[in-house]
CSV table of C-alpha atoms and ligand atoms in Angstrom, one decimal:
chain,number,residue,atom,x,y,z
L,275,MET,CA,-3.2,-36.4,12.2
L,276,VAL,CA,-2.0,-33.8,9.5
L,277,ASN,CA,-4.2,-31.2,8.4
L,278,TYR,CA,-3.6,-31.6,4.5
L,279,ASN,CA,-6.6,-28.9,4.3
L,280,ALA,CA,-4.3,-26.2,5.3
L,281,LEU,CA,-1.6,-26.7,3.4
L,282,THR,CA,-0.3,-25.2,0.3
L,283,CYS,CA,-0.5,-26.2,-3.2
L,284,HIS,CA,3.5,-26.2,-3.6
L,285,LYS,CA,3.8,-28.2,-0.1
L,286,LEU,CA,1.0,-30.5,-0.5
L,287,LYS,CA,2.0,-31.6,-4.8
L,288,GLU,CA,5.3,-32.9,-2.7
L,289,MET,CA,3.9,-34.8,-1.0
L,290,ILE,CA,1.9,-36.9,-3.6
L,291,ASP,CA,4.4,-37.0,-5.7
L,292,ARG,CA,6.5,-39.0,-3.2
L,293,GLN,CA,3.4,-40.8,-1.9
L,294,GLU,CA,3.6,-39.5,1.2
L,295,VAL,CA,-0.1,-38.7,0.9
L,296,SER,CA,-3.0,-39.6,-1.6
L,297,SER,CA,-5.1,-37.2,-3.7
L,298,GLU,CA,-7.7,-39.0,-2.5
L,299,GLU,CA,-7.1,-38.2,1.3
L,300,VAL,CA,-5.8,-34.8,0.1
L,301,ILE,CA,-9.8,-34.6,-1.4
L,302,ASN,CA,-11.6,-35.9,1.4
L,303,SER,CA,-9.6,-33.6,4.4
L,304,VAL,CA,-10.7,-30.9,1.8
L,305,PHE,CA,-14.6,-32.0,2.5
L,306,ASP,CA,-14.4,-33.0,6.4
L,307,ARG,CA,-13.4,-29.0,6.7
L,308,ILE,CA,-16.0,-28.2,4.2
L,309,ASP,CA,-18.5,-30.4,6.1
L,310,LYS,CA,-17.2,-28.5,9.5
L,311,VAL,CA,-17.1,-24.6,8.5
L,312,GLU,CA,-19.2,-24.1,4.9
L,313,SER,CA,-22.2,-23.7,7.5
L,314,LYS,CA,-21.5,-20.0,8.7
L,315,ILE,CA,-18.9,-18.8,5.9
L,316,HIS,CA,-21.1,-20.1,2.5
L,317,ALA,CA,-17.8,-19.5,0.3
L,318,TYR,CA,-19.1,-22.2,-2.5
L,319,ILE,CA,-22.4,-22.0,-4.6
L,320,SER,CA,-22.0,-25.6,-5.9
L,321,LEU,CA,-20.0,-28.6,-4.5
L,322,PHE,CA,-18.6,-31.3,-6.5
L,323,ARG,CA,-17.7,-34.2,-3.7
L,324,ASP,CA,-18.3,-37.4,-5.7
L,325,SER,CA,-16.6,-36.2,-8.9
L,326,ALA,CA,-13.9,-35.3,-6.8
L,327,LEU,CA,-13.1,-38.6,-5.1
L,328,LYS,CA,-13.5,-40.7,-8.2
L,329,GLU,CA,-10.9,-38.3,-10.2
L,330,ALA,CA,-8.6,-38.6,-7.1
L,331,ARG,CA,-8.7,-42.3,-7.0
L,332,VAL,CA,-7.9,-42.3,-10.6
L,333,ILE,CA,-4.9,-39.9,-10.4
L,334,ASP,CA,-3.5,-42.1,-7.4
L,335,ASP,CA,-3.4,-44.9,-9.4
L,336,ARG,CA,-2.1,-42.9,-12.2
L,337,ILE,CA,1.2,-42.1,-9.5
L,338,LYS,CA,1.0,-45.7,-8.1
L,339,ASN,CA,2.0,-46.4,-12.1
L,340,GLY,CA,4.5,-44.3,-12.1
L,341,GLU,CA,2.4,-41.9,-14.5
L,342,ASN,CA,3.4,-38.2,-14.8
L,343,VAL,CA,0.4,-36.4,-14.0
L,344,GLY,CA,0.9,-33.1,-14.4
L,345,ARG,CA,2.4,-29.9,-12.4
L,346,LEU,CA,-1.6,-29.9,-10.2
L,347,SER,CA,-2.0,-33.5,-10.0
L,348,GLY,CA,-4.4,-34.2,-7.3
L,349,ILE,CA,-4.6,-30.7,-5.9
L,350,PRO,CA,-8.5,-29.3,-5.2
L,351,VAL,CA,-9.2,-26.3,-6.6
L,352,ALA,CA,-11.7,-23.8,-6.4
L,353,VAL,CA,-13.1,-22.1,-9.4
L,354,LYS,CA,-15.4,-18.9,-8.9
L,355,ASP,CA,-18.7,-19.3,-10.9
L,356,VAL,CA,-18.4,-16.9,-13.5
L,357,MET,CA,-16.0,-20.0,-15.5
L,358,CYS,CA,-17.7,-22.1,-17.0
L,359,THR,CA,-17.5,-26.1,-16.4
L,360,LYS,CA,-18.3,-28.4,-18.7
L,361,GLY,CA,-21.2,-30.7,-17.4
L,362,LYS,CA,-21.0,-28.7,-13.9
L,363,LEU,CA,-23.8,-26.2,-13.1
L,364,THR,CA,-22.5,-22.4,-13.5
L,365,THR,CA,-24.5,-19.9,-12.5
L,366,CYS,CA,-22.5,-16.5,-12.1
L,367,GLY,CA,-24.2,-15.8,-8.8
L,368,SER,CA,-27.8,-14.7,-10.7
L,369,ARG,CA,-30.8,-16.3,-10.4
L,370,ILE,CA,-31.0,-15.8,-14.3
L,371,LEU,CA,-28.3,-18.4,-14.7
L,372,LYS,CA,-29.7,-21.1,-12.1
L,373,ASN,CA,-29.6,-23.7,-14.2
L,374,TYR,CA,-27.5,-22.7,-16.7
L,375,ILE,CA,-25.0,-25.9,-17.6
L,376,PRO,CA,-22.5,-25.2,-20.2
L,377,PRO,CA,-21.4,-27.6,-22.6
L,378,PHE,CA,-17.7,-26.5,-22.4
L,379,ASP,CA,-14.7,-25.7,-19.8
L,380,ALA,CA,-13.3,-22.2,-20.4
L,381,THR,CA,-9.8,-22.4,-20.9
L,382,VAL,CA,-8.2,-21.4,-17.8
L,383,VAL,CA,-10.7,-25.0,-16.5
L,384,GLU,CA,-9.6,-26.9,-19.3
L,385,ARG,CA,-5.5,-26.0,-18.5
L,386,ILE,CA,-5.5,-26.8,-15.2
L,387,LYS,CA,-7.3,-29.9,-15.3
L,388,LYS,CA,-4.6,-31.6,-18.0
L,389,GLU,CA,-2.0,-30.2,-15.5
L,390,GLY,CA,-4.7,-33.1,-12.8
L,391,ALA,CA,-6.2,-30.2,-11.2
L,392,ILE,CA,-9.8,-31.7,-9.4
L,393,ILE,CA,-12.4,-28.8,-9.6
L,394,ILE,CA,-13.8,-29.3,-6.0
L,395,GLY,CA,-16.6,-26.5,-6.3
L,396,LYS,CA,-17.6,-23.5,-7.9
L,397,THR,CA,-17.6,-20.5,-5.4
L,398,ASN,CA,-19.8,-17.1,-4.1
L,399,MET,CA,-19.9,-14.3,-6.2
L,400,ASP,CA,-21.3,-11.2,-6.4
L,401,GLU,CA,-23.9,-11.6,-9.6
L,402,PHE,CA,-22.5,-10.9,-12.8
L,403,ALA,CA,-19.2,-10.4,-10.4
L,404,MET,CA,-20.7,-6.9,-9.9
L,405,GLY,CA,-20.1,-5.4,-6.5
L,406,SER,CA,-17.2,-5.9,-3.9
L,407,SER,CA,-18.6,-7.6,-1.0
L,408,THR,CA,-20.4,-10.9,-2.5
L,409,GLU,CA,-23.5,-9.6,-1.0
L,410,ASN,CA,-24.9,-8.9,-4.2
L,411,SER,CA,-25.3,-13.0,-4.7
L,412,SER,CA,-28.8,-14.2,-5.9
L,413,PHE,CA,-27.4,-17.0,-3.4
L,414,GLY,CA,-26.9,-15.0,-0.3
L,415,TYR,CA,-23.8,-13.8,1.0
L,416,SER,CA,-20.3,-15.2,2.3
L,417,ARG,CA,-18.8,-14.6,5.6
L,418,ASN,CA,-15.1,-13.0,6.2
L,419,PRO,CA,-13.4,-16.3,8.1
L,420,TRP,CA,-11.7,-13.7,10.3
L,421,ALA,CA,-14.9,-12.1,11.6
L,422,LEU,CA,-17.8,-14.2,10.5
L,423,ASP,CA,-20.3,-10.1,10.6
L,424,HIS,CA,-17.8,-9.1,8.0
L,425,VAL,CA,-17.9,-9.1,4.4
L,426,THR,CA,-15.5,-11.4,2.8
L,427,GLY,CA,-14.5,-8.2,-0.3
L,428,GLY,CA,-15.8,-9.4,-4.1
L,429,SER,CA,-16.4,-10.2,-6.3
L,430,SER,CA,-14.5,-13.1,-5.5
L,431,GLY,CA,-15.7,-13.4,-2.1
L,432,GLY,CA,-16.1,-17.0,-2.5
L,433,SER,CA,-12.4,-17.8,-3.7
L,434,ALA,CA,-10.9,-16.0,-0.9
L,435,ALA,CA,-12.6,-17.0,1.8
L,436,ALA,CA,-12.9,-20.8,0.9
L,437,LEU,CA,-8.6,-19.9,1.0
L,438,ALA,CA,-8.7,-18.6,4.1
L,439,ALA,CA,-10.9,-20.8,6.1
L,440,ASP,CA,-8.6,-23.9,4.7
L,441,GLU,CA,-11.7,-25.3,2.1
L,442,THR,CA,-9.4,-25.2,-1.1
L,443,ILE,CA,-6.1,-25.4,-1.6
L,444,LEU,CA,-6.3,-23.4,-4.9
L,445,ALA,CA,-8.3,-20.9,-6.0
L,446,LEU,CA,-9.2,-18.8,-9.2
L,447,GLY,CA,-11.1,-15.9,-9.5
L,448,SER,CA,-11.9,-12.7,-11.9
L,449,ASP,CA,-10.6,-9.0,-12.1
L,450,THR,CA,-12.7,-6.4,-13.5
L,451,GLY,CA,-11.9,-3.5,-11.1
L,452,GLY,CA,-10.4,-5.4,-7.7
L,453,SER,CA,-12.5,-8.7,-7.4
L,454,ILE,CA,-9.7,-10.4,-6.8
L,455,ARG,CA,-7.4,-8.2,-5.3
L,456,CYS,CA,-9.9,-6.8,-2.7
L,457,PRO,CA,-11.5,-10.1,-1.5
L,458,ALA,CA,-7.5,-11.0,-1.2
L,459,SER,CA,-7.4,-8.1,1.0
L,460,PHE,CA,-9.8,-8.5,3.1
L,461,CYS,CA,-9.5,-12.5,3.8
L,462,SER,CA,-5.8,-11.9,4.1
L,463,VAL,CA,-5.0,-14.2,1.1
L,464,VAL,CA,-2.9,-13.9,-2.0
L,465,GLY,CA,-4.5,-12.4,-5.2
L,466,LEU,CA,-2.9,-11.5,-8.9
L,467,LYS,CA,-5.1,-9.3,-11.9
L,468,PRO,CA,-2.4,-10.2,-14.7
L,469,THR,CA,-1.7,-8.3,-17.9
L,470,TYR,CA,-4.4,-7.6,-19.9
L,471,GLY,CA,-4.5,-10.3,-22.4
L,472,LEU,CA,-2.5,-12.6,-20.2
L,473,VAL,CA,-5.0,-15.4,-19.4
L,474,SER,CA,-7.4,-16.6,-22.1
L,475,ARG,CA,-11.2,-14.9,-21.2
L,476,TYR,CA,-12.6,-17.7,-23.5
L,477,GLY,CA,-15.3,-19.6,-20.8
L,478,LEU,CA,-14.9,-16.3,-18.3
L,479,ILE,CA,-19.0,-15.0,-18.5
L,480,ALA,CA,-18.5,-11.4,-19.6
L,481,TYR,CA,-19.5,-7.9,-17.6
L,482,ALA,CA,-16.9,-5.6,-19.0
L,483,ASN,CA,-14.4,-7.4,-21.7
L,484,SER,CA,-12.2,-4.2,-21.7
L,485,LEU,CA,-11.3,-4.7,-18.0
L,486,GLU,CA,-11.5,-8.0,-16.8
L,487,GLN,CA,-9.1,-11.3,-16.4
L,488,ILE,CA,-8.9,-14.3,-14.6
L,489,GLY,CA,-6.3,-14.8,-11.8
L,490,PRO,CA,-5.2,-17.4,-9.3
L,491,LEU,CA,-6.4,-16.9,-5.6
L,492,THR,CA,-3.9,-18.5,-3.7
L,493,LYS,CA,-2.3,-19.1,0.2
L,494,ASP,CA,1.2,-17.9,-0.7
L,495,VAL,CA,3.1,-16.3,-3.4
L,496,THR,CA,4.6,-19.2,-4.2
L,497,ASP,CA,1.2,-20.6,-5.3
L,498,CYS,CA,0.3,-17.9,-7.3
L,499,ALA,CA,3.3,-18.2,-9.6
L,500,LEU,CA,2.7,-22.0,-9.8
L,501,LEU,CA,-0.9,-21.4,-11.4
L,502,LEU,CA,0.3,-18.3,-13.2
L,503,SER,CA,2.4,-20.2,-15.0
L,504,ILE,CA,0.0,-22.9,-15.8
L,505,ILE,CA,-3.5,-20.6,-17.0
L,506,ASN,CA,-1.1,-17.8,-18.9
L,507,GLY,CA,-0.5,-17.5,-22.5
L,508,ASN,CA,-1.9,-17.6,-26.4
L,509,ASP,CA,-5.8,-18.8,-26.5
L,510,ARG,CA,-6.8,-19.1,-30.3
L,511,CYS,CA,-10.4,-18.8,-28.7
L,512,ASP,CA,-9.5,-15.4,-27.0
L,513,SER,CA,-8.4,-13.2,-29.7
L,514,THR,CA,-7.4,-11.0,-27.7
L,515,SER,CA,-4.9,-12.9,-25.5
L,516,VAL,CA,-1.4,-12.8,-25.8
L,517,PRO,CA,0.6,-13.8,-29.1
L,518,PHE,CA,3.3,-16.0,-26.7
L,519,GLN,CA,2.2,-19.5,-25.8
L,520,ASN,CA,3.2,-19.8,-22.1
L,521,ARG,CA,5.7,-18.3,-20.2
L,522,ASP,CA,6.9,-19.6,-16.5
L,523,TYR,CA,7.2,-18.0,-13.0
L,524,MET,CA,9.2,-19.8,-11.1
L,525,ASN,CA,12.0,-18.3,-12.0
L,526,ALA,CA,10.6,-15.0,-10.5
L,527,LEU,CA,10.9,-16.8,-6.9
L,528,VAL,CA,14.1,-14.7,-5.7
L,529,ASP,CA,14.1,-13.5,-2.1
L,530,ASP,CA,16.0,-10.2,-3.6
L,531,VAL,CA,14.1,-6.4,-4.0
L,532,ARG,CA,18.2,-4.8,-3.4
L,533,ASP,CA,18.1,-1.7,-5.9
L,534,PHE,CA,14.6,-2.2,-6.9
L,535,THR,CA,13.2,1.4,-7.1
L,536,LEU,CA,9.7,1.7,-5.8
L,537,GLY,CA,7.2,4.8,-6.4
L,538,VAL,CA,4.4,5.3,-3.4
L,539,PRO,CA,2.0,7.6,-5.9
L,540,ARG,CA,-0.2,10.0,-3.0
L,541,GLU,CA,-3.5,10.0,-4.8
L,542,PHE,CA,-3.7,6.2,-4.1
L,543,PHE,CA,-3.6,7.4,0.0
L,544,GLY,CA,-6.1,9.4,-0.7
L,545,GLU,CA,-10.3,10.5,1.3
L,546,GLY,CA,-10.9,7.4,3.0
L,547,THR,CA,-8.4,6.0,3.4
L,548,GLU,CA,-8.4,5.0,7.0
L,549,GLU,CA,-5.1,5.9,9.0
L,550,THR,CA,-4.6,2.2,9.9
L,551,VAL,CA,-4.3,1.2,6.4
L,552,GLU,CA,-2.0,3.8,5.8
L,553,LYS,CA,0.3,2.7,8.4
L,554,CYS,CA,0.6,-0.9,7.7
L,555,VAL,CA,1.5,-0.1,3.9
L,556,TRP,CA,3.9,2.6,4.9
L,557,ASP,CA,5.2,-0.1,7.2
L,558,ALA,CA,5.5,-2.6,3.9
L,559,VAL,CA,7.3,0.2,2.1
L,560,HIS,CA,9.8,1.1,5.0
L,561,LYS,CA,10.3,-2.7,5.2
L,562,PHE,CA,10.7,-2.8,1.2
L,563,GLU,CA,13.3,0.0,1.7
L,564,ASP,CA,15.4,-2.3,5.4
L,565,LEU,CA,15.3,-5.0,2.3
L,566,GLY,CA,17.2,-2.5,0.0
L,567,ALA,CA,15.2,-0.8,-2.3
L,568,ASN,CA,14.6,2.5,-2.7
L,569,TYR,CA,11.2,4.1,-2.7
L,570,SER,CA,9.9,7.7,-3.8
L,571,GLU,CA,6.9,9.4,-3.4
L,572,ILE,CA,5.4,10.1,-6.6
L,573,SER,CA,1.8,11.9,-8.1
L,574,MET,CA,-0.4,10.7,-11.2
L,575,PRO,CA,-2.9,13.4,-11.0
L,576,HIS,CA,-5.2,12.1,-12.9
L,577,ILE,CA,-5.9,8.3,-10.5
L,578,VAL,CA,-9.0,10.9,-9.0
L,579,TYR,CA,-10.9,10.6,-12.1
L,580,SER,CA,-10.8,6.8,-11.9
L,581,ILE,CA,-13.7,5.8,-10.5
L,582,PRO,CA,-16.3,7.6,-12.4
L,583,THR,CA,-14.4,6.5,-15.9
L,584,TYR,CA,-14.3,2.7,-14.7
L,585,TYR,CA,-18.2,2.8,-13.8
L,586,LEU,CA,-18.7,4.0,-17.3
L,587,VAL,CA,-16.8,2.2,-19.2
L,588,ALA,CA,-17.5,-1.0,-17.1
L,589,MET,CA,-21.4,-0.3,-17.4
L,590,SER,CA,-21.7,0.4,-20.8
L,591,GLU,CA,-20.0,-3.2,-21.9
L,592,ALA,CA,-22.2,-4.9,-18.9
L,593,SER,CA,-25.3,-2.9,-20.6
L,594,SER,CA,-24.6,-4.9,-24.2
L,595,ASN,CA,-23.3,-8.0,-22.7
L,596,LEU,CA,-25.9,-9.1,-21.0
L,597,ALA,CA,-28.6,-8.7,-23.4
L,598,ARG,CA,-27.7,-11.7,-24.4
L,599,PHE,CA,-29.9,-13.4,-21.1
L,600,ASP,CA,-33.6,-13.4,-22.4
L,601,GLY,CA,-34.9,-16.0,-21.5
L,602,VAL,CA,-34.6,-17.4,-25.0
L,603,ARG,CA,-30.7,-18.5,-25.5
L,604,TYR,CA,-29.6,-19.4,-21.5
L,605,GLY,CA,-31.3,-20.1,-18.1
L,606,PHE,CA,-34.1,-19.2,-16.8
L,607,ARG,CA,-37.3,-17.8,-18.4
L,608,ALA,CA,-40.6,-16.1,-16.8
L,609,GLU,CA,-43.4,-18.0,-18.6
L,610,LYS,CA,-47.0,-16.1,-19.6
L,611,ASN,CA,-49.1,-17.9,-21.9
L,612,ASN,CA,-49.8,-16.0,-25.2
L,613,ALA,CA,-47.9,-13.2,-24.4
L,614,ASP,CA,-45.1,-12.0,-26.9
L,615,TRP,CA,-41.5,-12.3,-27.1
L,616,ASN,CA,-40.5,-8.9,-26.0
L,617,VAL,CA,-42.9,-9.0,-22.9
L,618,VAL,CA,-41.7,-12.7,-21.8
L,619,PHE,CA,-38.2,-11.1,-22.3
L,620,GLY,CA,-38.8,-8.2,-20.1
L,621,ILE,CA,-40.6,-10.4,-17.5
L,622,THR,CA,-37.3,-12.7,-17.3
L,623,ARG,CA,-35.1,-9.8,-17.0
L,624,GLU,CA,-37.1,-8.2,-14.3
L,625,LYS,CA,-37.2,-11.6,-12.7
L,626,GLY,CA,-34.1,-12.7,-13.7
L,627,PHE,CA,-31.7,-10.3,-12.8
L,628,GLY,CA,-30.8,-9.0,-8.8
L,629,SER,CA,-31.2,-4.6,-8.1
L,630,GLU,CA,-27.5,-4.3,-8.7
L,631,VAL,CA,-27.7,-5.6,-11.8
L,632,LYS,CA,-30.5,-4.0,-13.4
L,633,ARG,CA,-28.8,-0.3,-12.0
L,634,ARG,CA,-25.8,-1.0,-14.2
L,635,ILE,CA,-27.9,-1.9,-17.3
L,636,ILE,CA,-29.7,0.7,-16.9
L,637,LEU,CA,-27.3,4.0,-16.8
L,638,GLY,CA,-24.7,1.9,-18.8
L,639,THR,CA,-27.9,1.9,-21.8
L,640,PHE,CA,-28.1,5.6,-21.0
L,641,ALA,CA,-24.3,6.1,-21.3
L,642,LEU,CA,-23.9,4.6,-24.9
L,643,SER,CA,-27.6,6.3,-25.6
L,644,ALA,CA,-27.2,9.2,-28.8
L,645,GLY,CA,-26.6,12.6,-27.3
L,646,TYR,CA,-24.9,11.2,-24.4
L,647,TYR,CA,-22.6,8.6,-25.4
L,648,ASP,CA,-19.9,11.8,-26.4
L,649,LYS,CA,-20.6,13.4,-22.8
L,650,TYR,CA,-19.8,10.0,-21.0
L,651,TYR,CA,-18.9,7.3,-22.8
L,652,LEU,CA,-16.4,8.5,-25.0
L,653,LYS,CA,-15.3,11.4,-21.8
L,654,ALA,CA,-14.5,8.4,-20.1
L,655,LEU,CA,-12.4,6.4,-22.7
L,656,LYS,CA,-10.3,9.8,-23.0
L,657,ILE,CA,-10.0,10.1,-19.6
L,658,ARG,CA,-8.7,6.4,-19.5
L,659,THR,CA,-6.6,7.0,-21.9
L,660,LEU,CA,-4.9,10.6,-19.6
L,661,ILE,CA,-4.7,7.3,-16.4
L,662,LYS,CA,-2.9,4.7,-18.8
L,663,ASP,CA,-0.4,7.4,-19.4
L,664,ASP,CA,0.2,8.1,-15.8
L,665,PHE,CA,1.1,4.2,-15.1
L,666,GLU,CA,3.3,4.4,-18.2
L,667,LYS,CA,5.2,7.7,-16.7
L,668,ALA,CA,5.4,6.5,-13.3
L,669,LEU,CA,6.6,3.3,-14.1
L,670,ALA,CA,9.0,4.2,-17.2
L,671,LYS,CA,10.6,5.6,-12.9
L,672,HIS,CA,10.2,2.8,-11.1
L,673,SER,CA,10.4,-1.4,-10.9
L,674,ALA,CA,6.8,-1.0,-9.7
L,675,LEU,CA,4.3,1.1,-7.4
L,676,ILE,CA,3.1,0.0,-4.4
L,677,THR,CA,-0.2,1.2,-2.7
L,678,PRO,CA,-2.9,-0.1,-0.2
L,679,THR,CA,-5.3,-2.9,-2.3
L,680,MET,CA,-8.4,-1.0,-0.4
L,681,PRO,CA,-8.6,1.8,1.6
L,682,THR,CA,-10.1,0.1,4.5
L,683,PRO,CA,-10.0,-3.2,6.8
L,684,PRO,CA,-13.3,-5.4,5.4
L,685,PHE,CA,-16.4,-3.8,6.4
L,686,LYS,CA,-19.6,-5.2,8.6
L,687,ILE,CA,-22.4,-7.2,6.2
L,688,GLY,CA,-25.2,-4.5,5.6
L,689,GLU,CA,-22.6,-1.3,6.2
L,690,LYS,CA,-22.9,-0.3,2.4
L,691,ILE,CA,-25.1,-2.6,0.3
L,692,GLU,CA,-27.8,-0.1,0.4
L,693,ASP,CA,-25.6,2.5,-0.4
L,694,PRO,CA,-24.1,1.4,-4.3
L,695,LEU,CA,-22.0,4.5,-4.3
L,696,SER,CA,-20.1,4.2,-1.0
L,697,MET,CA,-19.8,0.3,-2.1
L,698,TYR,CA,-18.1,1.7,-5.8
L,699,MET,CA,-16.2,4.3,-4.1
L,700,SER,CA,-13.9,1.3,-1.8
L,701,ASP,CA,-12.9,0.6,-5.3
L,702,ILE,CA,-10.6,3.6,-5.6
L,703,ASP,CA,-7.6,1.4,-5.4
L,704,THR,CA,-8.0,-1.4,-7.5
L,705,VAL,CA,-10.0,-0.2,-10.6
L,706,PRO,CA,-6.9,2.3,-11.8
L,707,ILE,CA,-4.9,-0.9,-12.7
L,708,ASN,CA,-8.1,-2.2,-14.7
L,709,LEU,CA,-8.0,0.6,-16.7
L,710,ALA,CA,-4.5,0.9,-17.3
L,711,GLY,CA,-4.9,-3.1,-17.9
L,712,VAL,CA,-1.4,-2.9,-15.6
L,713,PRO,CA,-0.7,-6.3,-13.6
L,714,SER,CA,-0.8,-5.8,-10.2
L,715,ILE,CA,-1.0,-8.3,-6.7
L,716,SER,CA,-2.7,-7.8,-3.4
L,717,ILE,CA,-0.9,-9.8,-0.4
L,718,PRO,CA,-1.1,-9.7,3.3
L,719,CYS,CA,0.3,-6.9,5.2
L,720,GLY,CA,-1.3,-6.7,8.5
L,721,PHE,CA,-4.2,-6.3,11.1
L,722,VAL,CA,-6.3,-4.1,12.2
L,723,ASN,CA,-8.0,-5.1,15.5
L,724,ASN,CA,-8.0,-8.8,13.9
L,725,LEU,CA,-9.3,-7.1,10.3
L,726,PRO,CA,-6.3,-7.9,7.3
L,727,VAL,CA,-5.4,-5.4,5.5
L,728,GLY,CA,-3.5,-6.2,2.1
L,729,VAL,CA,-0.3,-3.8,0.2
L,730,GLN,CA,-0.5,-3.8,-3.7
L,731,ILE,CA,2.2,-4.1,-5.9
L,732,ILE,CA,1.5,-2.8,-9.4
L,733,GLY,CA,4.6,-3.6,-12.2
L,734,ARG,CA,4.5,-2.9,-16.0
L,735,LEU,CA,2.9,-4.3,-18.8
L,736,PHE,CA,3.8,-8.1,-18.8
L,737,ASP,CA,6.1,-7.6,-15.7
L,738,GLU,CA,4.2,-9.9,-13.4
L,739,GLU,CA,7.8,-11.6,-12.7
L,740,THR,CA,8.7,-8.2,-11.2
L,741,VAL,CA,5.5,-8.1,-9.1
L,742,LEU,CA,5.6,-11.4,-7.8
L,743,ARG,CA,9.5,-11.2,-6.8
L,744,ILE,CA,8.7,-8.1,-5.0
L,745,ALA,CA,5.8,-9.9,-3.3
L,746,TYR,CA,7.9,-13.1,-2.7
L,747,THR,CA,10.3,-11.3,-0.6
L,748,TYR,CA,8.0,-9.8,1.4
L,749,GLU,CA,6.8,-12.7,2.6
L,750,GLN,CA,10.0,-14.2,2.8
L,751,ASN,CA,10.4,-11.8,5.3
L,752,SER,CA,7.2,-11.4,6.9
L,753,SER,CA,5.3,-14.2,9.6
L,754,LEU,CA,1.4,-12.9,8.3
L,755,GLN,CA,1.3,-16.4,5.5
L,756,ARG,CA,1.2,-18.6,8.5
L,757,LYS,CA,-1.4,-16.9,10.5
L,758,LYS,CA,-5.1,-19.1,10.4
L,759,PRO,CA,-8.3,-17.5,11.4
L,760,ASN,CA,-10.4,-19.0,14.4
L,761,LEU,CA,-13.2,-21.6,13.5
N,941,LIG,N1,-16.5,-4.0,-7.7
N,941,LIG,C1,-16.0,-3.6,-8.7
N,941,LIG,C2,-17.5,-3.4,-9.8
N,941,LIG,O1,-18.6,-3.6,-8.8
N,941,LIG,C3,-15.2,-4.8,-9.1
N,941,LIG,C4,-15.8,-5.9,-10.1
N,941,LIG,C5,-14.5,-7.1,-10.4
N,941,LIG,O2,-13.7,-6.5,-10.1
N,941,LIG,N2,-15.5,-7.7,-11.2
N,941,LIG,O3,-17.7,-3.3,-10.8
């Protein structure tokens, strides 16, 4: 029997269209897999077996009637629990939203549904997308399918783990400072953070608006281009979204990087980067050279300030965004008789938020307060501009930049969670990209002691095409995508 759950979307879609397999069979195959491995992985917060099967049967009937059912017809998709799904629990990994059922779909959710996608569940994540391991989830951590005592990465760890464990075909994640690329690297899947503004953020529960984007997590680069082609483009509900309607990225899938010029910025191989990771990434650079690209080592001097800059901006924005969770408007409320509203508000937030979220609200509020605003927040904004300039200069001379996605392979569960600073440091190679707003992809580039390593390809603003083309060329010339974890 074919394990349909282990296939890519583009392969399955062909089979569904030719009626070699029905969507119902695909959904059943994915849920059989979930029954088998989910108790080990914990990739999902909610699962929607009944509604998924029902939707699949409707799609199958429409296909039999010869109707055009869209580019994702009957394909199972796992959605990170930070995106609103109409009528379906959306927790954002937090106790404070443990009973929140949105009355609307996020724009990306609406767009994939329109193409016939079937949402099979909502995936686990760090609370409010704050973290790099999913250990900050209020609903327990996920486990890495390649090594069960290791983290999946985060914050979109559930989405990446579900793909790696073949518990879904496609997934969506969000990336404020690495949350798509970090778990993609740790779970050996593909993850793309689009250019800021390319994908609508409407219905994405906000953490730090000026940094984040929704993007695809997939089993290969072709699926990534396909999913991006569907979710991108203007949305009148998001004023920061691009003015153009929609772009198709399937033309980017060309196996050729001849004469591409690649920059390898040395600041991305700084302190804390494991030698084994460095070697995997350099092997990738040399592979590109063998395939006809040129590369040069470059310097981007302000990258070293990325971590403090990112955390100041992100925490400041978070402190303001999370003010809305007061127990009055959404979700959970701590009850206390005859208490003033501010007391109820305080207890609700004390009980509803986890410790990392509280830490960030406090630090962000501090950085924005009178007397400290100039010293911290404003200064961070100025350095952000310098970091942006570094990217502009580097990308003026190069088609793309190649760096590690993460400085290390996945770490052990429990290893960093008690030490927030060491957790923050692991974001060193991903946060600069969000500060600059440019696109970047993480694709698998090797294993170190059976633990996955990812390489990051960074492009010019709105040049997802080049990023995807370089990634595709690498993938076509490597056999990593065909490797599967033993579960
Ligand atoms: N690890 C980073 C943080 O904790 C990035 C998270 C994200 O991209 N949502 O803020």
